[in-house]
XYZ file of C-alpha atoms in Angstrom:
688
model
C 24.302 -7.962 31.063
C 26.778 -8.114 28.275
C 25.729 -9.641 24.716
C 26.466 -13.225 24.173
C 26.340 -14.675 19.902
C 24.280 -17.809 19.954
C 26.413 -20.899 20.339
C 27.606 -19.406 24.464
C 23.747 -18.452 25.043
C 22.661 -22.424 27.128
C 18.456 -21.793 27.242
C 18.137 -24.381 30.165
C 14.419 -25.191 31.606
C 13.976 -26.431 35.122
C 10.886 -29.286 34.517
C 9.167 -31.826 37.398
C 6.284 -33.110 39.334
C 5.433 -30.580 42.194
C 6.939 -29.704 45.126
C 10.669 -31.582 43.087
C 12.438 -28.727 43.815
C 12.105 -26.589 40.793
C 12.463 -23.336 42.251
C 14.822 -23.662 44.809
C 17.356 -25.841 42.148
C 16.695 -22.221 40.752
C 17.625 -20.158 43.968
C 21.365 -22.491 44.254
C 22.234 -21.714 40.462
C 21.575 -18.642 40.814
C 23.478 -18.095 43.396
C 25.548 -20.371 42.646
C 26.896 -18.673 39.446
C 26.943 -15.202 41.991
C 24.006 -13.796 40.625
C 22.493 -12.974 44.139
C 24.347 -12.898 46.748
C 23.183 -14.372 49.283
C 21.514 -18.285 49.321
C 17.381 -17.091 48.284
C 14.495 -19.616 49.718
C 11.478 -20.235 48.477
C 9.639 -20.555 51.551
C 10.810 -17.113 52.237
C 9.027 -15.766 50.055
C 12.569 -14.191 49.044
C 12.986 -16.688 45.032
C 13.802 -14.610 41.494
C 11.598 -17.206 39.321
C 9.038 -17.289 42.388
C 7.547 -13.531 42.242
C 4.038 -13.816 41.559
C 1.934 -13.566 45.024
C -0.169 -15.579 44.525
C 2.945 -17.628 43.584
C 4.935 -16.807 47.504
C 1.138 -16.767 49.232
C 0.563 -19.938 47.716
C 3.904 -21.814 47.622
C 4.063 -22.819 43.965
C 4.804 -22.137 40.413
C 2.414 -21.489 38.779
C 3.657 -20.394 35.626
C 6.907 -20.031 34.269
C 9.806 -17.008 34.866
C 12.942 -16.292 33.215
C 15.900 -15.637 35.086
C 19.704 -15.254 33.389
C 23.099 -15.205 34.520
C 25.973 -15.624 33.004
C 28.344 -18.405 34.426
C 32.000 -18.760 32.825
C 31.425 -18.165 29.431
C 28.423 -18.836 28.128
C 25.193 -17.042 29.335
C 22.196 -19.204 30.751
C 18.921 -18.505 30.642
C 17.296 -20.046 33.190
C 13.416 -21.005 32.975
C 11.669 -23.025 35.886
C 8.785 -24.451 35.444
C 5.509 -25.347 37.217
C 4.854 -28.968 38.237
C 2.094 -29.374 39.690
C -1.176 -30.545 36.650
C -3.171 -27.619 36.548
C -0.550 -25.436 35.208
C 0.966 -28.171 32.895
C 0.531 -25.981 29.442
C 2.586 -23.632 30.780
C 5.189 -25.294 30.732
C 4.637 -26.966 27.790
C 3.911 -23.373 26.016
C 7.445 -22.072 27.987
C 9.579 -25.155 26.466
C 9.359 -23.819 22.977
C 12.036 -21.421 24.202
C 14.611 -24.289 25.820
C 17.368 -26.375 24.206
C 17.446 -28.632 26.746
C 15.508 -29.605 30.184
C 16.674 -30.483 33.430
C 14.448 -32.704 35.108
C 14.212 -32.883 38.759
C 13.954 -35.422 40.715
C 12.211 -35.496 44.008
C 15.071 -38.091 45.889
C 12.685 -39.452 48.037
C 9.693 -39.806 45.998
C 11.499 -40.831 42.188
C 9.305 -40.876 39.587
C 6.438 -38.832 39.610
C 2.738 -39.044 37.360
C 3.743 -35.109 36.511
C 7.721 -36.151 35.831
C 6.219 -38.545 33.185
C 4.230 -35.837 32.297
C 6.538 -34.032 31.158
C 9.053 -35.850 29.655
C 7.247 -35.862 26.620
C 6.913 -32.395 26.318
C 10.719 -32.150 26.812
C 10.992 -35.677 23.618
C 8.137 -33.986 21.846
C 9.903 -30.839 20.968
C 12.879 -33.368 20.573
C 16.014 -31.284 22.954
C 18.178 -33.085 25.285
C 17.194 -34.719 29.001
C 18.824 -34.052 32.188
C 17.980 -35.930 34.955
C 18.535 -33.855 39.073
C 18.105 -36.151 41.902
C 17.733 -33.733 44.358
C 17.207 -33.326 48.371
C 20.106 -36.146 49.174
C 19.487 -34.758 52.394
C 15.884 -35.329 53.112
C 16.082 -38.506 54.857
C 14.650 -41.273 52.852
C 16.714 -40.196 49.578
C 18.051 -42.636 47.727
C 19.958 -42.258 44.571
C 20.261 -45.936 43.604
C 16.502 -46.372 44.317
C 15.252 -42.792 42.238
C 17.766 -43.769 39.700
C 16.467 -47.632 38.651
C 13.084 -46.165 38.661
C 14.655 -43.436 36.266
C 16.326 -46.445 33.861
C 12.759 -48.501 34.740
C 10.314 -45.593 32.423
C 13.487 -44.465 30.436
C 15.578 -47.352 29.427
C 19.094 -47.711 29.939
C 19.657 -45.157 28.417
C 19.472 -42.836 31.837
C 23.043 -43.422 32.837
C 24.486 -41.881 36.028
C 27.100 -39.228 35.489
C 27.632 -38.487 38.668
C 27.134 -39.927 42.492
C 25.967 -38.346 45.468
C 29.248 -38.642 47.934
C 27.239 -39.543 51.522
C 23.684 -40.247 51.604
C 21.049 -38.559 53.909
C 21.985 -36.109 56.316
C 25.373 -37.403 55.821
C 25.231 -36.254 52.151
C 28.372 -33.807 51.280
C 29.202 -33.962 47.456
C 28.875 -34.944 44.281
C 31.370 -37.714 42.197
C 31.843 -37.170 38.714
C 32.093 -39.152 36.138
C 33.396 -37.836 33.456
C 36.631 -37.007 34.928
C 36.904 -38.730 37.774
C 36.379 -36.066 40.886
C 35.159 -35.519 44.225
C 33.218 -32.373 44.857
C 32.356 -31.802 48.166
C 31.588 -28.274 48.915
C 34.347 -25.807 46.803
C 36.755 -27.960 47.774
C 37.324 -30.725 44.470
C 39.677 -34.034 45.475
C 40.308 -37.478 45.503
C 37.304 -40.039 44.716
C 37.125 -41.019 48.821
C 38.641 -44.550 48.792
C 34.407 -46.666 49.720
C 32.934 -44.954 46.955
C 35.863 -45.887 44.850
C 35.151 -49.203 43.118
C 31.350 -48.086 42.310
C 32.590 -44.594 40.640
C 34.844 -47.608 38.814
C 32.246 -49.354 38.072
C 29.907 -46.148 37.900
C 32.483 -44.632 34.933
C 33.478 -47.687 32.704
C 28.770 -48.304 32.016
C 28.978 -43.970 31.604
C 31.992 -45.332 28.883
C 30.602 -48.152 27.505
C 27.090 -45.938 26.525
C 29.141 -43.025 25.380
C 31.198 -45.597 23.003
C 28.285 -47.399 21.746
C 26.373 -45.380 19.226
C 29.403 -43.498 18.006
C 31.170 -46.695 15.425
C 34.799 -44.267 15.865
C 34.102 -43.807 19.615
C 34.167 -48.057 19.809
C 36.436 -48.743 17.880
C 39.130 -46.460 20.541
C 36.714 -48.377 23.370
C 37.805 -51.994 21.793
C 41.631 -50.857 21.591
C 42.681 -49.212 24.381
C 39.388 -50.281 27.084
C 39.113 -46.438 27.875
C 37.741 -43.338 26.617
C 39.997 -40.063 27.511
C 37.530 -37.072 28.747
C 38.246 -34.880 25.574
C 36.070 -37.603 23.480
C 34.319 -38.328 26.752
C 33.916 -35.002 26.965
C 32.417 -34.640 23.070
C 30.813 -38.869 22.958
C 28.776 -36.951 26.435
C 28.227 -33.916 24.080
C 26.971 -35.203 20.869
C 25.252 -38.167 23.286
C 23.388 -36.168 25.359
C 21.826 -33.867 21.569
C 20.719 -36.579 19.479
C 18.938 -37.775 22.882
C 20.610 -41.435 23.092
C 21.689 -40.434 26.840
C 19.848 -39.610 29.497
C 22.822 -37.951 31.919
C 21.467 -38.120 35.754
C 23.670 -35.948 38.220
C 22.797 -34.838 41.637
C 22.700 -33.024 44.616
C 21.177 -30.904 46.952
C 19.028 -27.820 46.548
C 18.680 -26.246 49.609
C 21.593 -27.067 50.395
C 23.295 -25.383 47.153
C 25.458 -28.802 46.798
C 25.711 -30.121 43.470
C 24.380 -26.336 42.284
C 27.952 -25.364 40.727
C 28.331 -29.491 39.363
C 25.111 -28.845 37.225
C 25.774 -25.597 35.966
C 29.185 -26.841 34.513
C 28.201 -29.576 33.536
C 25.604 -27.480 31.083
C 28.151 -25.157 29.777
C 29.921 -28.145 28.592
C 27.833 -30.510 27.920
C 24.162 -29.140 27.196
C 23.223 -27.801 23.446
C 23.127 -24.316 22.189
C 20.269 -22.925 20.463
C 22.653 -23.642 17.416
C 22.458 -26.711 17.451
C 19.068 -27.495 19.275
C 15.985 -29.729 16.456
C 14.347 -27.349 14.434
C 11.402 -25.971 14.707
C 7.901 -26.248 12.922
C 7.014 -23.666 10.988
C 4.675 -21.837 7.838
C 5.733 -21.253 4.692
C 4.513 -19.704 1.959
C 1.337 -21.137 3.163
C 3.585 -24.889 3.044
C 4.795 -26.868 6.620
C 8.646 -26.293 7.125
C 11.019 -27.409 9.319
C 12.944 -24.511 10.679
C 15.976 -24.959 12.463
C 18.172 -21.356 15.035
C 19.106 -18.892 11.746
C 21.866 -16.473 12.979
C 22.743 -15.075 8.924
C 19.185 -14.571 8.426
C 17.053 -11.258 9.115
C 15.324 -10.880 12.525
C 12.320 -13.119 13.772
C 11.152 -14.144 17.150
C 8.625 -16.384 18.877
C 6.429 -14.968 21.297
C 6.377 -18.446 23.982
C 4.950 -15.751 27.241
C 2.473 -12.916 28.281
C 3.082 -10.810 31.215
C -0.327 -8.208 32.751
C 2.147 -6.025 34.782
C -0.375 -3.475 37.338
C 2.639 -0.356 36.510
C 4.819 -1.519 33.392
C 1.558 -3.386 31.228
C 2.128 -6.549 28.907
C 5.062 -7.484 29.517
C 6.033 -9.702 25.960
C 8.927 -12.918 26.319
C 10.545 -13.742 23.287
C 12.942 -15.880 21.551
C 15.088 -14.254 18.353
C 14.578 -17.518 16.212
C 17.331 -15.203 13.630
C 19.718 -11.964 13.065
C 19.979 -9.816 16.160
C 17.497 -7.838 17.167
C 17.891 -4.701 17.970
C 16.800 -1.875 20.624
C 14.501 -0.224 19.621
C 13.058 -2.084 16.412
C 10.430 -2.058 14.804
C 9.342 -5.488 12.859
C 5.319 -6.820 12.291
C 3.522 -8.870 14.026
C 2.704 -11.494 11.552
C -1.007 -12.725 12.608
C -2.330 -9.060 13.309
C -0.383 -7.286 10.488
C 0.493 -4.788 12.654
C 4.092 -3.013 13.131
C 5.221 -2.923 16.393
C 7.697 -0.773 18.193
C 10.452 -3.169 20.243
C 11.753 0.185 22.927
C 13.551 -0.939 25.601
C 14.590 -4.739 24.719
C 15.671 -6.379 27.587
C 17.127 -9.626 29.355
C 14.656 -11.329 32.187
C 15.748 -11.520 36.229
C 12.505 -13.218 37.029
C 10.313 -9.618 37.332
C 13.307 -6.919 36.727
C 14.607 -6.304 32.966
C 17.400 -5.863 32.696
C 17.650 -3.243 29.810
C 20.234 -5.046 26.947
C 21.008 -2.803 23.506
C 20.795 -6.228 21.671
C 20.210 -9.453 21.751
C 21.829 -12.558 19.104
C 19.161 -15.748 17.450
C 18.169 -18.747 19.937
C 18.713 -16.251 23.084
C 15.508 -15.423 25.666
C 14.156 -11.578 25.827
C 11.233 -8.947 27.062
C 10.529 -6.183 26.287
C 6.635 -4.070 27.807
C 3.301 -2.466 26.159
C 3.525 -3.731 22.589
C 0.545 -3.353 21.113
C -1.311 -6.093 18.993
C 1.429 -8.971 19.911
C 0.459 -12.125 22.469
C 1.055 -15.448 22.987
C 2.094 -17.657 20.346
C 2.562 -14.607 17.777
C 5.943 -14.603 15.003
C 6.655 -11.351 15.035
C 9.712 -10.683 12.591
C 11.615 -8.537 9.363
C 8.917 -8.399 6.446
C 11.683 -9.822 4.513
C 11.467 -12.856 6.242
C 7.863 -13.453 6.124
C 8.105 -17.450 7.951
C 5.125 -18.008 11.193
C 7.190 -20.513 14.493
C 3.306 -22.172 14.843
C 2.429 -21.645 18.270
C 1.718 -24.852 21.279
C -1.390 -25.643 20.862
C -3.007 -25.870 24.461
C -5.588 -28.119 25.347
C -9.034 -27.582 26.119
C -9.936 -26.632 29.201
C -11.393 -29.326 31.761
C -13.992 -28.078 33.948
C -15.956 -24.320 34.367
C -17.748 -22.370 36.769
C -19.939 -19.467 36.200
C -18.458 -15.824 37.410
C -20.713 -13.165 38.286
C -19.512 -9.916 40.298
C -19.262 -9.067 43.716
C -21.686 -5.051 43.084
C -21.285 -3.114 40.377
C -18.426 -1.258 40.245
C -16.800 -4.684 40.056
C -19.663 -5.500 36.652
C -18.233 -2.995 35.022
C -14.470 -3.787 35.204
C -14.262 -7.106 35.461
C -14.450 -8.007 31.578
C -10.456 -5.090 31.026
C -9.280 -7.161 34.177
C -9.840 -10.509 32.866
C -9.481 -9.191 29.530
C -5.789 -9.302 31.271
C -5.825 -12.590 32.349
C -6.895 -14.740 29.792
C -3.644 -12.300 27.981
C -1.513 -14.231 30.213
C -3.218 -17.902 31.139
C -4.282 -19.642 26.792
C -5.512 -21.949 28.676
C -8.546 -20.108 30.446
C -11.548 -19.172 28.683
C -14.334 -17.024 29.314
C -17.133 -16.840 27.337
C -21.418 -16.874 28.092
C -23.724 -19.722 28.140
C -26.029 -19.521 25.532
C -29.061 -22.082 26.849
C -28.063 -20.668 30.780
C -27.765 -17.196 30.991
C -24.399 -18.291 33.174
C -20.756 -16.071 32.158
C -18.902 -19.118 32.010
C -14.681 -18.729 32.731
C -12.971 -22.406 32.872
C -9.894 -24.192 33.970
C -7.675 -26.573 34.616
C -9.471 -27.098 38.436
C -10.792 -25.353 40.718
C -7.765 -24.079 42.000
C -7.035 -23.010 38.330
C -9.942 -20.608 38.911
C -9.626 -19.945 42.315
C -6.224 -18.023 41.976
C -7.655 -16.024 38.576
C -10.770 -14.871 41.249
C -7.268 -14.907 43.691
C -5.754 -12.684 41.148
C -7.980 -10.117 39.356
C -8.995 -8.863 43.393
C -5.244 -8.361 44.455
C -3.869 -6.886 41.000
C -7.101 -5.276 40.204
C -9.338 -4.910 42.713
C -12.328 -6.521 41.176
C -14.235 -8.955 43.531
C -16.175 -11.957 41.429
C -17.801 -15.007 42.900
C -17.275 -18.891 42.124
C -20.516 -20.616 41.443
C -21.193 -24.592 39.641
C -22.400 -24.645 36.113
C -25.329 -24.322 35.139
C -25.660 -28.463 33.428
C -26.665 -27.517 30.276
C -29.475 -30.864 29.587
C -31.234 -30.966 26.578
C -34.000 -32.038 25.262
C -35.074 -34.659 22.686
C -37.190 -37.615 21.542
C -37.334 -41.684 21.199
C -40.400 -41.896 19.181
C -42.458 -40.248 16.265
C -45.977 -38.544 15.862
C -47.457 -36.938 13.779
C -50.101 -33.542 13.842
C -51.488 -30.567 13.025
C -50.692 -27.391 13.589
C -53.373 -25.127 13.349
C -53.195 -21.755 14.218
C -57.057 -19.553 13.422
C -58.076 -15.784 14.942
C -60.894 -13.336 13.892
C -60.418 -10.403 14.809
C -61.860 -6.871 12.688
C -61.750 -6.151 9.594
C -57.822 -9.001 7.999
C -57.804 -12.743 10.440
C -54.907 -15.207 11.801
C -54.865 -18.510 9.776
C -52.657 -20.307 9.341
C -52.267 -24.174 8.807
C -49.821 -27.354 8.804
C -48.867 -30.724 9.528
C -45.663 -31.942 9.934
C -44.190 -35.629 11.164
C -41.888 -35.887 13.893
C -38.580 -38.079 14.458
C -36.019 -38.737 16.141
C -32.422 -37.528 14.357
C -28.691 -40.106 15.404
C -26.304 -38.369 18.357
C -25.342 -35.453 17.311
C -27.002 -34.551 13.716
C -29.254 -31.937 15.525
C -31.682 -30.589 13.578
C -33.263 -31.030 10.415
C -36.256 -29.935 8.989
C -38.017 -31.827 4.995
C -40.278 -30.005 3.229
C -42.807 -32.498 1.610
C -45.567 -30.363 0.457
C -47.128 -30.676 -3.759
C -49.724 -29.249 -4.915
C -49.692 -26.025 -3.104
C -50.908 -27.485 -0.830
C -49.130 -24.324 1.637
C -47.755 -20.779 -0.880
C -44.012 -21.887 -0.698
C -43.848 -18.072 0.113
C -45.098 -19.456 3.913
C -42.438 -22.975 4.790
C -39.626 -20.684 5.933
C -41.806 -19.390 8.855
C -43.910 -22.818 9.415
C -40.336 -23.769 10.330
C -38.622 -20.782 11.409
C -41.799 -21.852 14.243
C -41.091 -24.848 15.130
C -37.113 -24.234 15.716
C -38.073 -21.067 17.608
C -40.705 -23.892 20.390
C -37.859 -26.538 19.898
C -35.384 -23.440 21.501
C -37.554 -22.866 24.581
C -38.680 -26.834 25.260
C -40.720 -28.467 26.323
C -39.590 -31.005 29.524
C -38.781 -28.693 32.131
C -37.431 -25.909 28.591
C -34.484 -27.115 28.072
C -33.303 -26.616 23.716
C -35.033 -29.951 22.049
C -32.734 -31.980 19.856
C -31.898 -34.494 17.227
C -34.981 -34.538 16.480
C -36.533 -34.253 12.622
C -39.652 -32.495 11.104
C -41.161 -33.262 7.918
C -43.709 -31.135 6.735
C -46.743 -32.753 4.460
C -50.070 -30.798 4.486
C -51.583 -28.858 5.684
C -53.616 -24.952 4.035
C -54.067 -21.698 3.751
C -56.467 -18.636 3.110
C -56.233 -16.121 -0.023
C -56.815 -13.082 2.346
C -55.852 -14.312 6.547
C -52.313 -16.778 5.666
C -49.659 -14.640 7.042
C -45.908 -15.656 7.607
C -46.587 -15.223 11.062
C -50.215 -16.964 11.777
C -48.350 -20.300 9.857
C -44.735 -19.421 12.326
C -47.994 -19.722 15.174
C -48.321 -23.411 13.192
C -45.096 -24.437 13.640
C -44.880 -23.997 17.903
C -48.615 -25.338 18.046
C -47.933 -28.475 15.803
C -44.017 -28.778 17.831
C -46.428 -28.704 21.233
C -49.041 -31.378 20.503
C -45.930 -33.258 18.435
C -43.419 -33.131 21.894
C -46.448 -34.927 24.235
C -46.383 -37.984 21.471
C -43.075 -38.609 20.026
C -42.229 -39.713 23.922
C -40.327 -36.914 25.041
C -36.419 -37.377 26.984
C -33.361 -35.104 28.793
C -30.002 -35.859 27.482
C -27.079 -34.993 28.934
C -23.161 -34.241 28.309
C -21.494 -36.910 28.748
C -18.027 -36.845 29.458
C -14.659 -37.970 28.752
C -12.335 -38.981 32.555
C -8.513 -39.768 32.579
C -7.415 -40.189 35.419
C -3.332 -40.656 36.731
C -2.980 -41.597 39.832
C -0.995 -44.187 42.560
C -2.328 -47.632 42.059
C -2.771 -48.298 45.307
C -6.371 -46.032 44.873
C -6.794 -47.202 41.541
C -9.408 -49.366 43.698
C -11.501 -46.783 45.021
C -11.984 -44.796 42.631
C -13.165 -47.117 40.668
C -15.976 -47.565 42.790
C -16.638 -43.285 42.760
C -16.434 -43.565 39.399
C -19.369 -46.373 39.602
C -21.003 -44.250 42.033
C -21.450 -41.082 40.242
C -22.893 -42.720 37.611
C -20.683 -43.904 35.276
C -18.524 -45.858 32.981
C -15.054 -47.085 33.390
C -13.790 -48.258 29.978
C -10.777 -49.072 30.929
C -7.517 -48.966 33.049
C -2.349 -49.106 32.144
C -0.595 -49.599 34.582
C 2.993 -48.095 34.461
C 6.061 -47.568 35.924
C 3.427 -47.874 39.432
C 1.052 -45.551 38.557
C -2.713 -46.797 37.444
C -4.540 -44.527 34.218
C -7.997 -44.480 34.293
C -10.012 -43.916 31.456
C -13.668 -43.525 31.969
C -17.070 -41.852 31.352
C -19.672 -40.058 33.396
C -21.974 -37.241 33.522
C -21.601 -33.494 33.815
C -23.853 -33.693 36.377
C -21.845 -35.124 38.697
C -17.806 -33.726 38.097
C -18.565 -31.113 39.905
C -16.638 -31.301 42.931
C -14.687 -34.138 42.152
C -11.631 -32.736 42.288
C -12.042 -31.420 45.894
C -13.441 -34.684 46.385
C -10.559 -36.542 44.057
C -7.405 -35.095 46.307
C -9.179 -35.848 50.081
C -8.551 -39.781 48.492
C -5.470 -39.656 47.294
C -3.879 -37.066 49.354
C -3.404 -35.190 46.195
C -1.075 -37.929 44.412
C -3.764 -38.743 41.809
C -4.009 -35.795 38.964
C -7.247 -35.766 36.420
C -8.170 -34.686 32.382
C -11.629 -34.160 31.440
C -13.162 -32.928 28.354
C -16.941 -33.172 26.625
C -17.835 -36.802 24.973
C -21.872 -36.930 24.111
C -24.966 -36.633 25.173
C -26.814 -39.697 26.005
C -30.124 -39.981 27.842
C -30.993 -39.165 32.210
C -32.023 -41.691 34.065
C -36.106 -41.842 34.805
C -35.811 -41.077 38.395
C -33.262 -38.589 38.290
C -35.173 -36.730 35.146
C -38.287 -36.735 37.138
C -36.187 -34.072 40.127
C -34.894 -31.812 36.507
C -37.719 -30.907 35.697
C -40.049 -30.306 39.184
C -36.001 -28.967 39.988
C -37.136 -26.160 36.124
C -40.647 -26.286 36.895
C -40.270 -25.208 40.021
C -37.393 -22.506 39.160
C -39.625 -21.287 36.259
C -42.339 -20.625 38.360
C -40.283 -18.565 41.350
C -39.685 -16.695 37.846
C -42.868 -15.427 36.574
C -43.552 -15.178 40.001
């Protein structure tokens, strides 16, 4: 591919709800542009942007993919993004590379759950948004109904710039409301007689919206009653760039209808990188806003990392300033490592097409960088600006992970490290309390895909199982007790004696130790040993072996022996005192409570709230928005381990949820008995 100037580049992201047809539209656009020699279909498993084994097997987009091609005089970097709720962090990360979005809508379903979420991402980046009503050849598809659902959510600024010719099985083309021409297949012609009145009204509405935000155009509109095509085009360019107008286009990706018209619209109306809203960056410790700058020295922002079994680590980046030439040497601002960018390329799905140079605003890829990851800025030392990475939300669910065989265990950490580089929304860590290795992600399906990927790509087999709940123990009352350790053996004996007061602390305060010794009843050098003994005993628990938290110990008296006292003796005395105090201080069990938010079609709202009550949850509130209900609740973690599967079955997969830790609270007495019995039985088995 030839080298394009910044002004001729269009970075276009396809966003939308799952199964609205983004990948199908990407295939239609590539075929319309002549980038593929036939119209590839995602269902056949051969689409350019869904090339991962897991994507082909599951027939869904898991991570964003880029395909670059030329149309007219422009280069279009097309970014196909995931629509499933659990993969939306990847979509958000990819949008930093886009300069405009096409929000794809299912012509039958209209605006869906994830539609609003991804549009909020676009709004957060300040990039223009265009709506494409897809699948208009389907039964029950309706352009008018879908456009109305867009206006309900996004207001009157969402305005059609195209109308469909025909409907459902008779859908055959589109009317361009800017130039008032009809396009059916490859033929251009007059608007069909039956559509002329509707097209005329829609054209007037579009002209009014374009004129509304511009004083000169408004004056011209009042004087003449319309606007010439060249003023409509320039006015629409400005209004779209400033997010004053959200154009609505239409088509059918599987049939290829509307694909060429969308490409024409992108090349003519949508902004180049030079016109994009400014990025958040840091310079000399201060936050600044930075635009794409062709005349400065070279800097790149890495928005995606992929682990290729053959090419190794593949780094996808956007050129933020200057020009990048092949074999350049740049510095990573995070690690300070000097990176050599050998064999830079422009991506076309999984293929990397070599290129000699990339100008500011363009998207490229390079393999085998040493220490550069997603979110990093790589630049010449004369241009030391760090671009702010996209914040990825914390994972909502964690599962215990274990290797199936010793061989798998040896290779697991290396394979997981590569997967974690690729997917920033994953976490892998060891729970200090339960001693389990946990893999955390955005849902059960997310983690199942990781497990499948480990097996397919790296030959490592692992098992997932529900994690142990990280219960805690605490106290409800107070106690004052003596802890005395005395042991006489040959030679020196052991003697430690302390009096402690045990009291509860507010939730989240963990542990406080107060030395209230007066008169030297315990020498200063032994007091840390008492604290250490108490802390160690608290880690081992009292009721069921879970760590004790939110308590205060005051050491207020004791005695010692000149010869037999030692640090070890006072440590053991502290342990005994703590155990004795726990017996009297009304010990209780705490469990993690999760903050849960569910987005569901309104008809399932009542059932889901009842379900939360059955899970010992507390519904905090709900909001109704465009037919969707958002339910906020707090539910014990123990009751949420299988929630994703249950939610899918209760809502036919139409609801989504997010969950994060909120606080600890007391376990009810009935559950406490079961947990304590199970823990003691487990300890007994281990002892045997």
